Structures are given as structure tokens and as C-alpha cells.
Short mmCIF file of C-alpha atoms and ligand atoms in Angstrom, two decimals:
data_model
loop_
_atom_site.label_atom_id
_atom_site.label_comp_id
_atom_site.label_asym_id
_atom_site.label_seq_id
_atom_site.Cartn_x
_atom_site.Cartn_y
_atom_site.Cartn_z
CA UNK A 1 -10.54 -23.86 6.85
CA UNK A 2 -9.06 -20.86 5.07
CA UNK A 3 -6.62 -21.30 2.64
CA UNK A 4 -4.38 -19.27 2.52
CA UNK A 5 -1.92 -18.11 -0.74
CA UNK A 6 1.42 -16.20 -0.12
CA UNK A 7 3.34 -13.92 -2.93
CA UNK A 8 6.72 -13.36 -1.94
CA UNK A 9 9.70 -11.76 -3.89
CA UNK A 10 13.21 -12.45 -1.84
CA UNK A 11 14.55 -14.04 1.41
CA UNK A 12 11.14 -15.20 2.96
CA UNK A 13 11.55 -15.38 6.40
CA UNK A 14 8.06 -13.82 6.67
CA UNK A 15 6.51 -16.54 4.55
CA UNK A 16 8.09 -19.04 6.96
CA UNK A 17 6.83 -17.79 10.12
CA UNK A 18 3.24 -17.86 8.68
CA UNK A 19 3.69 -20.95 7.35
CA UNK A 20 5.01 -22.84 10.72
CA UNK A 21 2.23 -20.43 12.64
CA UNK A 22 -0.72 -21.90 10.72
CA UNK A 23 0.36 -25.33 9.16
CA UNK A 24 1.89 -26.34 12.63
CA UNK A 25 -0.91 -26.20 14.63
CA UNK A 26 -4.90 -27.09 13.75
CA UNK A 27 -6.61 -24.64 15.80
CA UNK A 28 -5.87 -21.02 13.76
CA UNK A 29 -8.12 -21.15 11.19
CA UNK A 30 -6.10 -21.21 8.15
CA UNK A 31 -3.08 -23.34 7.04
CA UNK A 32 -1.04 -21.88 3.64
CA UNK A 33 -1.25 -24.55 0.51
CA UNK A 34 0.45 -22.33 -1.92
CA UNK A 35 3.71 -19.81 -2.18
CA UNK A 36 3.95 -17.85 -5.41
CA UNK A 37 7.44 -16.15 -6.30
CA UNK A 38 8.10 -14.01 -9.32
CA UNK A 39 12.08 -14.54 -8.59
CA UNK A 40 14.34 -17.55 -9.75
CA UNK A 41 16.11 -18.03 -7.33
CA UNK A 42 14.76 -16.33 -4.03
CA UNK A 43 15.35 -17.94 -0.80
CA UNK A 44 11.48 -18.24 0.01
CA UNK A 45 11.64 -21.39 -2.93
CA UNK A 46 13.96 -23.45 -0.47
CA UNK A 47 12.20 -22.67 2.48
CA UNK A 48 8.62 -23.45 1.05
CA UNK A 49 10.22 -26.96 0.32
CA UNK A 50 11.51 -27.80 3.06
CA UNK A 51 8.27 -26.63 4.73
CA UNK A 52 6.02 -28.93 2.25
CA UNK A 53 4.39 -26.26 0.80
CA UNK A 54 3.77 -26.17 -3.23
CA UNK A 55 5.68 -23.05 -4.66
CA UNK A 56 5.09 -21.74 -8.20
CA UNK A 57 7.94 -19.11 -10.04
CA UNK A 58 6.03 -17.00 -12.63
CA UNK A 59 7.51 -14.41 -14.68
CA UNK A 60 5.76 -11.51 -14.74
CA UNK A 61 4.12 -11.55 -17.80
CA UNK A 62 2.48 -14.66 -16.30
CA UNK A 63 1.63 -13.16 -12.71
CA UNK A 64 -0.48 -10.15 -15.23
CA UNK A 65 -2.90 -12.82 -16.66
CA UNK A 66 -5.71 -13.31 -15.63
CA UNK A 67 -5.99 -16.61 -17.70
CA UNK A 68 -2.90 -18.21 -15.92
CA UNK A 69 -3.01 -16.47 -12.40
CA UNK A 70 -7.18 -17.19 -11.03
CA UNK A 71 -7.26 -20.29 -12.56
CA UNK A 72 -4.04 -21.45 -10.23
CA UNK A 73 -5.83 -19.66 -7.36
CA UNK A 74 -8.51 -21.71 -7.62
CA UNK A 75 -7.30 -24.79 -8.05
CA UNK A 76 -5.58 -24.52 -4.34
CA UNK A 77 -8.88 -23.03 -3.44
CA UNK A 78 -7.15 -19.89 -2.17
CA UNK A 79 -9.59 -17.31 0.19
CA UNK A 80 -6.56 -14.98 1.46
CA UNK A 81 -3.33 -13.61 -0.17
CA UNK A 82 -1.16 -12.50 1.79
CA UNK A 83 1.83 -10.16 0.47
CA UNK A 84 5.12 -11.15 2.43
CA UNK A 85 8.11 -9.19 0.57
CA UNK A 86 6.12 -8.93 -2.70
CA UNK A 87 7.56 -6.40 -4.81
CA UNK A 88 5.29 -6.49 -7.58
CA UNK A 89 1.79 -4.13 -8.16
CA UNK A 90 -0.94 -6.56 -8.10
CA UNK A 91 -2.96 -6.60 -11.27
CA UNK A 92 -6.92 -5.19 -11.44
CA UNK A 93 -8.31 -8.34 -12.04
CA UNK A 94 -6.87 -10.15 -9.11
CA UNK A 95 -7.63 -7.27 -6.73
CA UNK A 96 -11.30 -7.31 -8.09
CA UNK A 97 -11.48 -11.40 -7.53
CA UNK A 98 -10.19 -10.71 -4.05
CA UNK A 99 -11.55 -7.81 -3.07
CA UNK A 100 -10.46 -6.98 0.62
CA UNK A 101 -8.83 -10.47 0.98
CA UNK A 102 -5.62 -9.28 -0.31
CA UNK A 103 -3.09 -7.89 2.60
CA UNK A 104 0.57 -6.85 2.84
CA UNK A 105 3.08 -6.22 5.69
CA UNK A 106 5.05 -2.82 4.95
CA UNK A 107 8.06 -2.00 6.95
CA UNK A 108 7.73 1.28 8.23
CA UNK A 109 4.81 3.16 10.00
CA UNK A 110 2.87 3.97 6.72
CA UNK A 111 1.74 6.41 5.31
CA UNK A 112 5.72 7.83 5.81
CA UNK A 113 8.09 5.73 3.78
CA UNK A 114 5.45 4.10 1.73
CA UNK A 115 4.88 4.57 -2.27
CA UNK A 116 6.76 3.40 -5.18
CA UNK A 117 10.33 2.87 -4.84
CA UNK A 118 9.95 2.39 -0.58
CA UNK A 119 10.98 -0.78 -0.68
CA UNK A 120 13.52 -3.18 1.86
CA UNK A 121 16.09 -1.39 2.59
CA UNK A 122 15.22 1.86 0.79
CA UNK A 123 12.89 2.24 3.81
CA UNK A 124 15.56 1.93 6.48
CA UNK A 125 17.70 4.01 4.99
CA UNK A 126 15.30 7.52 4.28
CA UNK A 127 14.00 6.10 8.29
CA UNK A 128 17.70 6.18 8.70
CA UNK A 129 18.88 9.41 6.98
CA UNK A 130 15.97 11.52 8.13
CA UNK A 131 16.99 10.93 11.63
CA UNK A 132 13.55 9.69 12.85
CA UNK A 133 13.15 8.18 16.40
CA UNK A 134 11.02 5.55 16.21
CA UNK A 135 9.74 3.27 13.00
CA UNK A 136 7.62 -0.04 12.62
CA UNK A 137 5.63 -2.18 10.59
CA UNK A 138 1.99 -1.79 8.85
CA UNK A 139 -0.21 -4.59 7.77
CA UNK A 140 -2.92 -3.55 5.28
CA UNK A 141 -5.19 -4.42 2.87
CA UNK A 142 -4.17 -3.81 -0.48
CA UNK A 143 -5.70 -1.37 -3.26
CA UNK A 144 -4.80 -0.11 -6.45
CA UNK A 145 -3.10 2.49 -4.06
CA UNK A 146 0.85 1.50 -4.24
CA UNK A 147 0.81 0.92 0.18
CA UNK A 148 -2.34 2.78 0.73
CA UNK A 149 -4.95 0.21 1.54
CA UNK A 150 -6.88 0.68 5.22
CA UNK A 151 -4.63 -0.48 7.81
CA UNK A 152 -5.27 -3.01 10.00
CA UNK A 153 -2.56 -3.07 12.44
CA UNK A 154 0.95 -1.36 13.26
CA UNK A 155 3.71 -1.43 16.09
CA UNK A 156 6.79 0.81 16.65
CA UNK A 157 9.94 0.40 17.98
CA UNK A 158 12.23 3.01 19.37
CA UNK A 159 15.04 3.93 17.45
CA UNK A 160 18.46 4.85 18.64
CA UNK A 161 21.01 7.97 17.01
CA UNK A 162 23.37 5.33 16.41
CA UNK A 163 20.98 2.94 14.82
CA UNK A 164 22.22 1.79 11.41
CA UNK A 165 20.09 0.39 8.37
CA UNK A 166 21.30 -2.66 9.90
CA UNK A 167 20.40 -2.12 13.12
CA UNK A 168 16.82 -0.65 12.19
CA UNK A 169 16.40 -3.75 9.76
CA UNK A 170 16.95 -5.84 12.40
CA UNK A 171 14.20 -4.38 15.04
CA UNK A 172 11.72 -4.18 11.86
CA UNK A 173 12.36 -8.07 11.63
CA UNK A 174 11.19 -8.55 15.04
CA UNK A 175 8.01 -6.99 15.20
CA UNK A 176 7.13 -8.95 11.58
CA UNK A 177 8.39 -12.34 13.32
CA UNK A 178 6.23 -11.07 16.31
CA UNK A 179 3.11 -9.88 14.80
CA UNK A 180 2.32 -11.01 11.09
CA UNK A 181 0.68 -14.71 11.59
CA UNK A 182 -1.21 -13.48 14.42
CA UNK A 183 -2.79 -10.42 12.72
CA UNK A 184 -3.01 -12.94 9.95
CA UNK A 185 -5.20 -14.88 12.09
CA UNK A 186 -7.65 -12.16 13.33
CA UNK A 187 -8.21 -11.08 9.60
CA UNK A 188 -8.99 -15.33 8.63
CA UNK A 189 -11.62 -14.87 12.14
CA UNK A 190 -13.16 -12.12 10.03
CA UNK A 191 -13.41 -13.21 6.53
C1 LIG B 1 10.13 -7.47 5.01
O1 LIG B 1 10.79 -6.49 5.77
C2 LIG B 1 8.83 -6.93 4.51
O2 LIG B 1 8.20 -6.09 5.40
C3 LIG B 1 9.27 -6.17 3.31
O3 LIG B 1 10.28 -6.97 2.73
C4 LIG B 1 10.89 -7.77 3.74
C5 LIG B 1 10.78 -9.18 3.30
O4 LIG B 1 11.55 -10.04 4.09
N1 LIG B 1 8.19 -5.80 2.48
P1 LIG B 1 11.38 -11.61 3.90
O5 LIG B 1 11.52 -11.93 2.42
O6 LIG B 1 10.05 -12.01 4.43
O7 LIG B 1 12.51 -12.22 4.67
#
């Protein structure tokens, strides 16, 4: 069984779907024993307790040691993280330790919008203001490279002239709800 350790940053409705997708069922491989969160605060705390699943809030200081970070990771035994809303660089050492079994979900159809700053809603809204027809999500592994890791997977959906941030927000949250635990899952098959 793979465990599996998600970083998330804000609302964590990704980090919920993965963790009903792989601690609901016994058959997928994987099942997630550990949510870290750099953010008091952030909705993914509430939803990782009501889910049963331990959640740690570092500060950032603490998230760049390597003294307080691997040994953490190890004690929940963690194979795969898994970048859900994560808005912080991951540090050298922890990209070293888990080299290629680091991934993140990006919401747009990388490499456009990607890089520092292309964030949330700073990605619907150049998507948005440069008047672009269709956008979607990438899942890749992660590198040094702010979004530039090899990508695994990525789906579009067809935008509209009249399509707000909103509205293009709201089509991006589909294809993660859709598509993240189960591209999880092939990557787990793989490891
Ligand atoms: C998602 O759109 C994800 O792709 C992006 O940040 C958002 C996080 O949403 N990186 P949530 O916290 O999982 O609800």
C-alpha cells in the first residue's frame, strides 16, 4: 500500500476528493495518512478532520528544514506527495528524497499560464483577459522548475466569450474533481 502525503495551501476540495477516492475504497492502491498545510486557518484543516486524516500546520520556516520536514515524512511512511493547491516552492532536499514521487495539479494547460505568480485565480483571469477559447488542467511531476516538471496528464474544456473568472473557475473545478485521484492512481500503479 502506498502512502500517500498531501500539501495543500487553501480551500481543499482537491485534497478531499483524493482522500474519499483512495481511503474509501481498498482496491486503488494507495490511501492518504497525512495532510500538510502551511496556512492557519485554510479550509483543507476542517475537511482533513472530518475525513480522519492527521493534518500538520507548519510555518514556513519549518516546511524549509530538512530536520523537521523528512523526519515527519517518514514517520507516516509517506511514498507520494501530492501538491493539491500548494502555493509554496518545494525545498531541494525534499525534491532530492522524492525524486519523481512529487506531483502537482496546475490549473491551466501548462506551459501557458504557468510560472511564478500563476496562481488560483491569477490563472483564470490572464485565461480570461487574453480571450483564449479553451483552458484545462495539468498534472505533473514537480522539479526545481516553478510548473515545469514532465507532464503526465491534461484535459481541456471549451471556453465561452462570455465566460467569467467565475465561470472558467468553475469548469477548471470539474475536470480536477473528475480527473486528479484517478491519475493519482495510475502514477501509485507505477511507482
Ligand atoms: C485548484 O484549482 C488547483 O489546481 C490550484 O489551486 C486550486 C486549489 O483548490 N493549484 P482547492 O484548495 O483544492 O479547493
Amino acid at each position: 500500500m502506498v502512502n500517500i502525503a498531501i500539501f495543500a495551501s487553501g480551500n481543499g476540495s482537491n485534497a478531499e476528493n483524493i482522500i474519499n477516492y483512495f481511503n474509501g475504497a481498498t482496491d486503488r492502491g494507495a490511501h492518504v495518512n497525512l495532510v500538510i498545510c502551511n496556512r492557519k486557518g485554510a479550509g483543507v484543516i476542517d475537511r482533513a478532520a472530518r475525513l480522519g486524516v492527521d493534518c500538520r500546520v507548519m510555518t514556513r520556516a519549518e516546511l524549509s528544514s530538512p530536520e523537521i520536514l523528512l523526519p515527519l515524512l517518514k514517520e507516516y511512511s509517506a511514498d507520494l506527495i501530492v501538491l493539491a493547491g500548494y502555493l509554496l516552492m518545494i525545498p531541494e532536499f525534499l525534491l532530492r528524497q522524492y525524486e519523481g514521487r512529487i506531483i502537482n495539479i496546475h490549473p491551466s494547460l501548462l506551459p501557458k499560464y504557468g510560472g511564478k505568480g500563476m496562481y488560483g485565480h491569477h490563472v483564470h483571469e490572464a485565461v480570461v483577459a487574453a480571450g483564449e477559447r479553451e483552458t484545462g488542467i495539468s498534472i505533473h511531476y514537480v522539479t526545481e522548475e516553478c510548473d515545469g516538471g514532465e507532464i503526465i496528464f491534461q484535459a481541456k474544456t471549451a471556453l465561452a466569450p462570455t465566460d467569467t473568472v467565475e465561470d472558467v473557475e468553475a469548469k477548471i473545478h470539474v475536470l480536477e474533481q473528475e480527473n486528479f485521484p484517478r491519475v493519482i492512481e495510475t502514477v501509485v500503479r507505477n511507482l
